[in-house]
């Protein structure tokens, strides 16, 4: 239920930022939960098809159909041929230090030797990547590799330091023994996603581990706070997200001690926990707002100016 509380809290906060009224925010949370429990009760994991998706999700998927590799490379890189480099815009990509570039080159060279086509992963350029609050303070890089060849066959990859889950110290049940944190992240993504993202691998060094995957543009998402969606469109979005979370749970059923499909179906059909969950969500949202106010006040007082 932790994932559900975090998801519902995000909906509550994001919808408030978008100007959605309190009563309507409660409706959105209920729509998400209804879609989740309904999909979970069926006991079968599906996925969203472009043709059957509705509302803003369908709009997003249709837009992605129009994007080509050359267009994507042009939006994130500059130059031509073998002189192509990552565009440093100070928002999504920042320059790397020499020691960081050396680390990435070492990691990618070692990884390439384990692949059928090592030349595919020959590094052309490296930049520090900024993407999401979950990456703040962590090493994360955008990597331009040769791929199928220049100029339009190059690929952009994402390399992120993997760290323990913030929830792990609070987990009462025994967890699987992972080789490293990156292996944990990769294994779970492979399980919960109908089709895992391209180039998904765990890379280990002597002291740390990293998750490698295809670079997924930050534009490939729907942000409630800024999308300016109508209430009906938000309803379609809640329905899609609720189903996606349920299907992800079902794909993990019975794996290494996880609850089985029958148990998940029964859980989806019970009602008492849903009321408690919504109450907990409101408490969490209040705490997030309080924490944000404290952080913002500290920022305004220049508490972080030397960091």
Short mmCIF file of C-alpha atoms in Angstrom, two decimals:
data_model
loop_
_atom_site.label_atom_id
_atom_site.label_comp_id
_atom_site.label_asym_id
_atom_site.label_seq_id
_atom_site.Cartn_x
_atom_site.Cartn_y
_atom_site.Cartn_z
CA UNK A 1 0.00 0.00 0.00
CA UNK A 2 3.01 2.37 0.30
CA UNK A 3 3.15 2.74 -3.47
CA UNK A 4 -0.56 3.57 -3.51
CA UNK A 5 -0.20 6.19 -0.77
CA UNK A 6 2.74 7.83 -2.56
CA UNK A 7 0.81 7.81 -5.84
CA UNK A 8 -2.36 9.24 -4.31
CA UNK A 9 -0.39 11.89 -2.43
CA UNK A 10 1.23 12.93 -5.71
CA UNK A 11 -2.22 13.19 -7.31
CA UNK A 12 -3.48 15.32 -4.43
CA UNK A 13 -0.49 17.68 -4.51
CA UNK A 14 -0.25 17.87 -8.29
CA UNK A 15 -3.96 18.50 -8.74
CA UNK A 16 -3.87 21.26 -6.14
CA UNK A 17 -0.97 22.90 -7.99
CA UNK A 18 -3.10 22.74 -11.14
CA UNK A 19 -5.91 24.61 -9.39
CA UNK A 20 -8.24 21.64 -8.92
CA UNK A 21 -10.69 22.17 -6.04
CA UNK A 22 -10.62 20.00 -2.93
CA UNK A 23 -13.84 18.11 -3.72
CA UNK A 24 -12.65 17.36 -7.24
CA UNK A 25 -9.26 16.18 -5.95
CA UNK A 26 -11.04 13.66 -3.74
CA UNK A 27 -12.96 12.44 -6.79
CA UNK A 28 -9.70 12.00 -8.73
CA UNK A 29 -8.15 9.96 -5.90
CA UNK A 30 -11.26 7.81 -5.76
CA UNK A 31 -11.17 7.30 -9.55
CA UNK A 32 -7.56 6.15 -9.37
CA UNK A 33 -8.31 3.75 -6.54
CA UNK A 34 -11.43 2.37 -8.24
CA UNK A 35 -9.47 1.70 -11.44
CA UNK A 36 -6.69 0.05 -9.42
CA UNK A 37 -8.93 -2.26 -7.42
CA UNK A 38 -11.06 -3.15 -10.45
CA UNK A 39 -8.02 -4.13 -12.51
CA UNK A 40 -6.46 -5.98 -9.58
CA UNK A 41 -9.68 -7.94 -8.97
CA UNK A 42 -9.61 -9.28 -12.53
CA UNK A 43 -6.23 -10.91 -11.85
CA UNK A 44 -4.77 -10.42 -15.34
CA UNK A 45 -2.03 -7.99 -16.37
CA UNK A 46 -2.65 -6.05 -19.57
CA UNK A 47 -1.00 -2.96 -21.04
CA UNK A 48 -2.17 0.28 -22.61
CA UNK A 49 -2.48 0.13 -26.38
CA UNK A 50 -2.15 3.34 -28.39
CA UNK A 51 -5.47 2.72 -30.16
CA UNK A 52 -7.41 1.87 -26.99
CA UNK A 53 -5.87 4.50 -24.70
CA UNK A 54 -8.05 7.49 -23.86
CA UNK A 55 -7.64 11.16 -23.04
CA UNK A 56 -4.17 12.65 -22.45
CA UNK A 57 -2.45 9.23 -22.52
CA UNK A 58 -3.67 8.63 -26.07
CA UNK A 59 -2.55 12.14 -27.05
CA UNK A 60 0.91 11.45 -25.64
CA UNK A 61 1.25 8.07 -27.37
CA UNK A 62 0.15 9.49 -30.71
CA UNK A 63 2.71 12.30 -30.39
CA UNK A 64 5.46 9.76 -29.74
CA UNK A 65 4.54 7.95 -32.95
CA UNK A 66 5.52 11.04 -34.92
CA UNK A 67 8.98 11.40 -33.37
CA UNK A 68 11.94 10.11 -35.35
CA UNK A 69 15.49 9.34 -34.23
CA UNK A 70 17.06 12.18 -36.26
CA UNK A 71 14.58 14.66 -34.76
CA UNK A 72 15.26 13.42 -31.24
CA UNK A 73 19.04 13.58 -31.72
CA UNK A 74 18.73 17.08 -33.16
CA UNK A 75 16.77 18.22 -30.09
CA UNK A 76 19.42 16.96 -27.65
CA UNK A 77 22.70 17.19 -29.57
CA UNK A 78 24.55 19.53 -31.90
CA UNK A 79 27.03 19.02 -34.69
CA UNK A 80 27.04 16.36 -37.38
CA UNK A 81 28.65 13.01 -38.06
CA UNK A 82 31.34 11.88 -35.62
CA UNK A 83 31.56 15.41 -34.21
CA UNK A 84 28.09 15.27 -32.70
CA UNK A 85 28.04 16.25 -29.00
CA UNK A 86 25.35 16.53 -26.33
CA UNK A 87 23.77 19.97 -26.13
CA UNK A 88 24.55 21.59 -22.76
CA UNK A 89 21.49 23.69 -21.99
CA UNK A 90 22.08 24.08 -18.22
CA UNK A 91 18.61 22.65 -17.63
CA UNK A 92 18.66 19.02 -18.79
CA UNK A 93 22.37 18.62 -19.44
CA UNK A 94 25.42 20.07 -17.66
CA UNK A 95 29.15 19.66 -18.37
CA UNK A 96 31.02 16.83 -16.66
CA UNK A 97 34.30 17.04 -14.80
CA UNK A 98 37.30 15.14 -16.12
CA UNK A 99 37.07 12.55 -13.34
CA UNK A 100 33.38 11.96 -14.12
CA UNK A 101 34.06 11.51 -17.83
CA UNK A 102 36.84 9.06 -17.02
CA UNK A 103 34.49 7.05 -14.79
CA UNK A 104 31.76 6.86 -17.44
CA UNK A 105 34.23 5.86 -20.15
CA UNK A 106 35.61 3.12 -17.91
CA UNK A 107 32.13 1.81 -17.08
CA UNK A 108 30.93 1.85 -20.67
CA UNK A 109 34.11 0.26 -22.06
CA UNK A 110 33.84 -2.58 -19.55
CA UNK A 111 30.13 -3.02 -20.26
CA UNK A 112 30.66 -2.97 -24.04
CA UNK A 113 33.02 -5.93 -23.82
CA UNK A 114 30.17 -8.05 -22.45
CA UNK A 115 27.91 -7.25 -25.43
CA UNK A 116 27.69 -8.88 -28.87
CA UNK A 117 28.47 -5.57 -30.61
CA UNK A 118 30.96 -3.64 -28.44
CA UNK A 119 31.31 -0.89 -31.06
CA UNK A 120 27.64 0.03 -30.60
CA UNK A 121 28.46 1.40 -27.15
CA UNK A 122 31.51 3.45 -28.14
CA UNK A 123 31.12 6.72 -26.24
CA UNK A 124 31.04 9.92 -28.29
CA UNK A 125 30.15 12.36 -25.51
CA UNK A 126 29.06 12.54 -21.86
CA UNK A 127 27.07 15.12 -19.88
CA UNK A 128 25.59 15.31 -16.42
CA UNK A 129 21.83 14.79 -16.62
CA UNK A 130 19.13 16.55 -14.64
CA UNK A 131 15.81 14.68 -14.54
CA UNK A 132 13.35 14.54 -11.66
CA UNK A 133 13.56 15.20 -7.94
CA UNK A 134 14.39 11.54 -7.30
CA UNK A 135 17.81 12.11 -8.88
CA UNK A 136 18.80 15.19 -6.90
CA UNK A 137 22.21 14.68 -5.33
CA UNK A 138 22.86 11.46 -7.27
CA UNK A 139 25.30 10.82 -10.09
CA UNK A 140 23.39 10.72 -13.36
CA UNK A 141 24.74 11.00 -16.88
CA UNK A 142 23.49 11.33 -20.43
CA UNK A 143 25.73 9.35 -22.79
CA UNK A 144 25.91 9.65 -26.56
CA UNK A 145 27.11 6.41 -28.15
CA UNK A 146 27.90 5.38 -31.70
CA UNK A 147 24.91 3.05 -32.00
CA UNK A 148 24.24 2.04 -35.62
CA UNK A 149 26.54 4.76 -36.88
CA UNK A 150 26.67 8.50 -37.45
CA UNK A 151 24.91 10.72 -38.06
CA UNK A 152 21.39 9.37 -37.47
CA UNK A 153 22.14 5.98 -35.93
CA UNK A 154 23.61 7.33 -32.70
CA UNK A 155 21.85 6.54 -29.41
CA UNK A 156 21.41 8.47 -26.19
CA UNK A 157 21.66 6.48 -22.97
CA UNK A 158 20.98 7.25 -19.33
CA UNK A 159 23.35 6.09 -16.56
CA UNK A 160 22.22 6.59 -12.96
CA UNK A 161 23.76 5.69 -9.62
CA UNK A 162 21.57 3.21 -7.75
CA UNK A 163 21.08 3.64 -4.00
CA UNK A 164 19.01 1.74 -1.41
CA UNK A 165 15.28 2.45 -1.24
CA UNK A 166 14.36 5.00 1.42
CA UNK A 167 11.68 2.55 2.57
CA UNK A 168 14.01 -0.42 3.07
CA UNK A 169 14.77 0.36 6.73
CA UNK A 170 11.04 0.39 7.51
CA UNK A 171 10.17 -2.86 5.72
CA UNK A 172 9.09 -5.53 8.25
CA UNK A 173 9.04 -8.41 5.76
CA UNK A 174 12.17 -10.09 4.51
CA UNK A 175 13.34 -8.87 1.12
CA UNK A 176 15.20 -10.75 -1.66
CA UNK A 177 19.00 -10.71 -1.53
CA UNK A 178 20.12 -8.64 -4.51
CA UNK A 179 23.65 -8.66 -5.92
CA UNK A 180 23.65 -4.85 -5.73
CA UNK A 181 21.20 -1.96 -5.75
CA UNK A 182 21.26 -1.59 -9.54
CA UNK A 183 20.40 -5.28 -9.91
CA UNK A 184 17.39 -4.70 -7.64
CA UNK A 185 16.17 -1.74 -9.70
CA UNK A 186 16.68 -3.50 -13.02
CA UNK A 187 15.04 -6.74 -11.86
CA UNK A 188 11.94 -4.91 -10.66
CA UNK A 189 11.63 -2.82 -13.83
CA UNK A 190 11.89 -5.96 -15.91
CA UNK A 191 9.10 -7.55 -13.88
CA UNK A 192 6.61 -4.71 -13.63
CA UNK A 193 6.86 -3.39 -17.20
CA UNK A 194 5.11 -5.19 -20.06
CA UNK A 195 8.06 -4.23 -22.29
CA UNK A 196 11.15 -3.01 -20.38
CA UNK A 197 12.90 0.08 -21.66
CA UNK A 198 15.74 -0.49 -24.15
CA UNK A 199 19.32 -1.20 -23.00
CA UNK A 200 18.24 -1.85 -19.40
CA UNK A 201 21.26 -3.25 -17.54
CA UNK A 202 22.91 -3.16 -14.13
CA UNK A 203 26.58 -2.13 -14.12
CA UNK A 204 28.70 -2.68 -11.04
CA UNK A 205 31.99 -1.07 -9.96
CA UNK A 206 34.08 -1.89 -6.92
CA UNK A 207 32.18 0.55 -4.69
CA UNK A 208 28.89 1.31 -6.45
CA UNK A 209 26.38 0.16 -9.04
CA UNK A 210 24.59 2.00 -11.84
CA UNK A 211 21.45 1.50 -13.93
CA UNK A 212 21.96 1.85 -17.68
CA UNK A 213 19.00 2.33 -20.00
CA UNK A 214 17.88 4.20 -23.08
CA UNK A 215 17.43 7.89 -22.39
CA UNK A 216 13.75 8.61 -21.92
CA UNK A 217 12.97 12.29 -22.58
CA UNK A 218 11.40 14.17 -19.69
CA UNK A 219 8.77 15.38 -22.16
CA UNK A 220 7.44 11.82 -22.44
CA UNK A 221 5.21 12.24 -19.42
CA UNK A 222 2.05 13.95 -18.29
CA UNK A 223 2.48 16.43 -15.45
CA UNK A 224 -0.81 17.18 -13.73
CA UNK A 225 0.37 20.50 -12.32
CA UNK A 226 1.20 21.98 -15.72
CA UNK A 227 -0.80 20.00 -18.30
CA UNK A 228 -3.93 22.23 -17.97
CA UNK A 229 -6.27 19.26 -18.29
CA UNK A 230 -10.04 19.36 -17.94
CA UNK A 231 -11.67 17.36 -15.14
CA UNK A 232 -12.85 14.74 -17.63
CA UNK A 233 -9.31 14.39 -19.03
CA UNK A 234 -7.94 14.04 -15.51
CA UNK A 235 -10.51 11.29 -14.96
CA UNK A 236 -9.23 9.37 -17.99
CA UNK A 237 -5.68 9.83 -16.66
CA UNK A 238 -6.62 8.45 -13.22
CA UNK A 239 -8.22 5.42 -14.85
CA UNK A 240 -5.10 4.72 -16.92
CA UNK A 241 -2.71 5.14 -14.00
CA UNK A 242 -4.78 3.00 -11.65
CA UNK A 243 -4.80 0.15 -14.15
CA UNK A 244 -1.06 0.46 -14.82
CA UNK A 245 -0.21 0.15 -11.12
CA UNK A 246 -2.49 -2.87 -10.72
CA UNK A 247 -1.03 -4.61 -13.77
CA UNK A 248 2.48 -3.96 -12.45
CA UNK A 249 1.54 -5.60 -9.13
CA UNK A 250 0.08 -8.60 -10.92
CA UNK A 251 3.24 -9.12 -13.01
CA UNK A 252 5.21 -9.46 -9.76
CA UNK A 253 2.80 -11.96 -8.19
CA UNK A 254 4.41 -14.97 -6.47
CA UNK A 255 7.95 -13.83 -7.28
CA UNK A 256 10.45 -14.42 -4.44
CA UNK A 257 7.87 -14.35 -1.67
CA UNK A 258 5.53 -11.73 -3.18
CA UNK A 259 1.78 -12.19 -2.74
CA UNK A 260 0.16 -14.51 -5.26
CA UNK A 261 -2.46 -13.55 -7.84
CA UNK A 262 -5.37 -14.91 -5.77
CA UNK A 263 -4.25 -12.90 -2.74
CA UNK A 264 -3.98 -9.72 -4.83
CA UNK A 265 -7.43 -10.31 -6.32
CA UNK A 266 -8.91 -10.73 -2.84
CA UNK A 267 -7.13 -7.59 -1.65
CA UNK A 268 -8.65 -5.61 -4.51
CA UNK A 269 -12.14 -6.75 -3.57
CA UNK A 270 -11.93 -5.66 0.09
CA UNK A 271 -13.17 -2.17 1.01
CA UNK A 272 -12.01 -1.36 4.54
CA UNK A 273 -8.36 -0.72 3.66
CA UNK A 274 -9.39 1.70 0.90
CA UNK A 275 -10.99 4.11 3.38
CA UNK A 276 -7.91 3.99 5.60
CA UNK A 277 -5.69 4.56 2.58
CA UNK A 278 -7.53 7.70 1.52
CA UNK A 279 -7.34 9.04 5.09
CA UNK A 280 -3.60 8.36 5.15
CA UNK A 281 -3.23 10.10 1.81
CA UNK A 282 -4.74 13.32 3.17
CA UNK A 283 -2.36 13.19 6.15
CA UNK A 284 0.62 12.63 3.87
CA UNK A 285 -0.41 15.50 1.61
CA UNK A 286 -0.61 17.82 4.61
CA UNK A 287 2.86 16.72 5.69
CA UNK A 288 4.27 17.29 2.20
CA UNK A 289 2.85 20.81 2.12
CA UNK A 290 4.36 21.49 5.55
CA UNK A 291 7.75 20.13 4.50
CA UNK A 292 7.65 22.17 1.28
CA UNK A 293 6.91 25.35 3.21
CA UNK A 294 9.85 24.67 5.54
CA UNK A 295 12.18 24.00 2.61
CA UNK A 296 11.02 27.06 0.67
CA UNK A 297 11.54 29.30 3.70
CA UNK A 298 15.05 27.92 4.17
CA UNK A 299 15.79 28.43 0.48
CA UNK A 300 14.61 32.04 0.65
CA UNK A 301 16.89 32.55 3.66
CA UNK A 302 19.79 31.31 1.45
CA UNK A 303 20.39 28.25 3.64
CA UNK A 304 21.66 26.34 0.59
CA UNK A 305 23.67 29.14 -1.05
CA UNK A 306 27.02 27.48 -0.29
CA UNK A 307 26.02 23.96 -1.40
#
